mmCIF file of C-alpha atoms and ligand atoms in Angstrom:
data_model
loop_
_atom_site.group_PDB
_atom_site.id
_atom_site.type_symbol
_atom_site.label_atom_id
_atom_site.label_comp_id
_atom_site.label_asym_id
_atom_site.label_seq_id
_atom_site.Cartn_x
_atom_site.Cartn_y
_atom_site.Cartn_z
ATOM 1 C CA UNK C 8 -69.075 -123.321 20.585
ATOM 2 C CA UNK C 9 -67.831 -122.913 24.140
ATOM 3 C CA UNK C 10 -65.006 -120.458 24.729
ATOM 4 C CA UNK C 11 -61.659 -121.483 26.226
ATOM 5 C CA UNK C 12 -62.717 -120.082 29.599
ATOM 6 C CA UNK C 13 -66.092 -121.848 29.556
ATOM 7 C CA UNK C 14 -64.252 -125.119 28.881
ATOM 8 C CA UNK C 15 -62.060 -124.469 31.947
ATOM 9 C CA UNK C 16 -65.126 -123.559 34.038
ATOM 10 C CA UNK C 17 -66.827 -126.794 32.921
ATOM 11 C CA UNK C 18 -63.734 -128.883 33.680
ATOM 12 C CA UNK C 19 -63.254 -129.884 30.028
ATOM 13 C CA UNK C 20 -59.704 -128.517 30.025
ATOM 14 C CA UNK C 21 -57.453 -128.000 33.053
ATOM 15 C CA UNK C 22 -57.354 -124.780 34.990
ATOM 16 C CA UNK C 23 -56.823 -123.656 38.580
ATOM 17 C CA UNK C 24 -59.940 -122.029 39.967
ATOM 18 C CA UNK C 25 -59.255 -119.792 42.986
ATOM 19 C CA UNK C 26 -62.722 -118.285 43.505
ATOM 20 C CA UNK C 27 -66.221 -118.677 42.130
ATOM 21 C CA UNK C 28 -69.777 -117.581 42.711
ATOM 22 C CA UNK C 29 -72.959 -117.718 40.633
ATOM 23 C CA UNK C 30 -71.796 -114.882 38.351
ATOM 24 C CA UNK C 31 -68.018 -115.184 37.901
ATOM 25 C CA UNK C 32 -65.168 -117.686 38.107
ATOM 26 C CA UNK C 33 -61.547 -116.716 38.833
ATOM 27 C CA UNK C 34 -58.797 -118.775 37.196
ATOM 28 C CA UNK C 35 -55.018 -118.553 37.606
ATOM 29 C CA UNK C 36 -53.477 -117.145 34.411
ATOM 30 C CA UNK C 37 -51.343 -119.735 32.628
ATOM 31 C CA UNK C 38 -48.693 -117.087 31.800
ATOM 32 C CA UNK C 39 -48.550 -114.944 34.935
ATOM 33 C CA UNK C 40 -47.294 -111.363 34.590
ATOM 34 C CA UNK C 41 -47.051 -110.924 38.384
ATOM 35 C CA UNK C 42 -46.729 -113.229 41.426
ATOM 36 C CA UNK C 43 -50.531 -113.187 41.607
ATOM 37 C CA UNK C 44 -52.314 -113.135 38.226
ATOM 38 C CA UNK C 45 -55.912 -114.223 38.255
ATOM 39 C CA UNK C 46 -58.525 -113.907 35.506
ATOM 40 C CA UNK C 47 -62.013 -113.006 36.716
ATOM 41 C CA UNK C 48 -64.292 -114.459 34.049
ATOM 42 C CA UNK C 49 -68.044 -113.934 33.704
ATOM 43 C CA UNK C 50 -69.992 -117.185 33.592
ATOM 44 C CA UNK C 51 -72.033 -115.572 30.823
ATOM 45 C CA UNK C 52 -70.226 -115.759 27.483
ATOM 46 C CA UNK C 53 -70.034 -112.012 26.865
ATOM 47 C CA UNK C 54 -67.332 -111.461 24.184
ATOM 48 C CA UNK C 55 -65.899 -108.319 25.737
ATOM 49 C CA UNK C 56 -66.545 -105.112 27.619
ATOM 50 C CA UNK C 57 -68.071 -103.539 24.482
ATOM 51 C CA UNK C 58 -70.826 -106.156 24.558
ATOM 52 C CA UNK C 59 -71.561 -105.817 28.269
ATOM 53 C CA UNK C 60 -75.255 -104.970 28.754
ATOM 54 C CA UNK C 61 -75.867 -101.698 30.599
ATOM 55 C CA UNK C 62 -77.211 -103.513 33.636
ATOM 56 C CA UNK C 63 -74.558 -106.208 33.239
ATOM 57 C CA UNK C 64 -71.928 -108.047 35.147
ATOM 58 C CA UNK C 65 -69.495 -105.232 35.942
ATOM 59 C CA UNK C 66 -70.505 -105.106 39.581
ATOM 60 C CA UNK C 67 -69.957 -108.854 39.887
ATOM 61 C CA UNK C 68 -66.430 -108.499 38.488
ATOM 62 C CA UNK C 69 -65.568 -105.667 40.878
ATOM 63 C CA UNK C 70 -67.120 -107.386 43.890
ATOM 64 C CA UNK C 71 -65.238 -110.592 43.070
ATOM 65 C CA UNK C 72 -61.962 -108.649 42.709
ATOM 66 C CA UNK C 73 -62.408 -107.193 46.175
ATOM 67 C CA UNK C 74 -63.151 -110.624 47.662
ATOM 68 C CA UNK C 75 -60.214 -112.284 45.870
ATOM 69 C CA UNK C 76 -57.882 -109.497 47.034
ATOM 70 C CA UNK C 77 -58.950 -110.222 50.594
ATOM 71 C CA UNK C 78 -58.846 -114.005 50.138
ATOM 72 C CA UNK C 79 -55.305 -113.921 48.742
ATOM 73 C CA UNK C 80 -54.079 -111.468 51.373
ATOM 74 C CA UNK C 81 -53.208 -108.699 48.921
ATOM 75 C CA UNK C 82 -53.295 -106.107 51.683
ATOM 76 C CA UNK C 83 -50.784 -103.774 50.019
ATOM 77 C CA UNK C 84 -52.756 -103.561 46.793
ATOM 78 C CA UNK C 85 -53.450 -105.019 43.390
ATOM 79 C CA UNK C 86 -54.392 -103.901 39.880
ATOM 80 C CA UNK C 87 -57.444 -104.761 37.804
ATOM 81 C CA UNK C 88 -57.156 -104.598 33.980
ATOM 82 C CA UNK C 89 -59.627 -105.365 31.203
ATOM 83 C CA UNK C 90 -58.288 -105.671 27.662
ATOM 84 C CA UNK C 91 -61.110 -104.758 25.315
ATOM 85 C CA UNK C 92 -60.640 -105.421 21.607
ATOM 86 C CA UNK C 93 -57.744 -105.597 19.193
ATOM 87 C CA UNK C 94 -55.921 -102.396 20.184
ATOM 88 C CA UNK C 95 -55.791 -103.574 23.797
ATOM 89 C CA UNK C 96 -54.489 -106.992 22.770
ATOM 90 C CA UNK C 97 -57.522 -108.987 23.905
ATOM 91 C CA UNK C 98 -56.863 -112.592 22.901
ATOM 92 C CA UNK C 99 -59.750 -114.498 24.480
ATOM 93 C CA UNK C 100 -63.202 -113.235 23.393
ATOM 94 C CA UNK C 101 -64.912 -113.897 26.718
ATOM 95 C CA UNK C 102 -65.179 -110.984 29.171
ATOM 96 C CA UNK C 103 -62.543 -111.176 31.884
ATOM 97 C CA UNK C 104 -60.531 -108.893 34.136
ATOM 98 C CA UNK C 105 -56.888 -109.494 35.039
ATOM 99 C CA UNK C 106 -56.178 -109.145 38.768
ATOM 100 C CA UNK C 107 -52.446 -108.566 39.274
ATOM 101 C CA UNK C 108 -50.603 -108.297 42.575
ATOM 102 C CA UNK C 109 -48.213 -109.881 45.032
ATOM 103 C CA UNK C 110 -45.395 -107.413 44.263
ATOM 104 C CA UNK C 111 -44.903 -103.739 43.570
ATOM 105 C CA UNK C 112 -46.132 -103.360 40.008
ATOM 106 C CA UNK C 113 -44.541 -101.171 37.345
ATOM 107 C CA UNK C 114 -46.122 -97.874 36.399
ATOM 108 C CA UNK C 115 -49.169 -98.214 34.239
ATOM 109 C CA UNK C 116 -48.271 -98.181 30.529
ATOM 110 C CA UNK C 117 -44.498 -98.527 31.086
ATOM 111 C CA UNK C 118 -44.439 -101.060 28.276
ATOM 112 C CA UNK C 119 -44.970 -98.124 25.894
ATOM 113 C CA UNK C 120 -47.351 -97.483 23.069
ATOM 114 C CA UNK C 121 -46.962 -98.878 19.556
ATOM 115 C CA UNK C 122 -47.324 -96.333 16.749
HETATM 116 P P1 AMP Q 213 -56.449 -111.234 27.174
HETATM 117 O O1 AMP Q 213 -55.197 -111.130 26.342
HETATM 118 O O2 AMP Q 213 -56.772 -109.994 27.962
HETATM 119 O O3 AMP Q 213 -57.612 -111.728 26.337
HETATM 120 O O4 AMP Q 213 -56.137 -112.312 28.275
HETATM 121 C C1 AMP Q 213 -56.182 -113.691 28.026
HETATM 122 C C2 AMP Q 213 -55.350 -114.346 29.097
HETATM 123 O O5 AMP Q 213 -55.685 -115.720 29.117
HETATM 124 C C3 AMP Q 213 -53.829 -114.265 28.871
HETATM 125 O O6 AMP Q 213 -53.216 -113.573 29.957
HETATM 126 C C4 AMP Q 213 -53.399 -115.729 28.813
HETATM 127 O O7 AMP Q 213 -52.162 -115.965 29.441
HETATM 128 C C5 AMP Q 213 -54.549 -116.424 29.519
HETATM 129 N N1 AMP Q 213 -54.733 -117.822 29.152
HETATM 130 C C6 AMP Q 213 -54.721 -118.361 27.908
HETATM 131 N N2 AMP Q 213 -54.969 -119.686 27.968
HETATM 132 C C7 AMP Q 213 -55.147 -119.989 29.279
HETATM 133 C C8 AMP Q 213 -55.414 -121.190 29.996
HETATM 134 N N3 AMP Q 213 -55.565 -122.374 29.368
HETATM 135 N N4 AMP Q 213 -55.504 -121.137 31.346
HETATM 136 C C9 AMP Q 213 -55.355 -119.967 31.984
HETATM 137 N N5 AMP Q 213 -55.110 -118.784 31.378
HETATM 138 C C10 AMP Q 213 -54.997 -118.793 30.041
#
């Protein structure tokens, strides 16, 4: 069965696509955590970073992030985050990176660690 992100990519459910190429599609996050919050999703339905083949799509994600940063004018910076698995709070099992920017972001991990 298609993942949530594949359904957005295929136009079966709504989503705002801000960038795409043959390898990845970037969608605006529905619950933004920063003024700019884009999800860079692999077209291939790879469940997560743990399942990424060694010669896989990581370069496509990073190249897309760079292009999207330029396209959206994020000249003062942005952050790229991948939640992998339960401990990281991954909720959608389809490999994606969060690109966050548009404001000065808090220090990494300021939300604390649950024990
Ligand atoms: P993660 O928790 O790393 O798996 O990230 C999943 C992200 O998908 C979350 O930031 C959600 O806000 C986002 N999300 C969930 N449903 C949608 C949707 N329909 N359109 C856009 N983003 C979504």
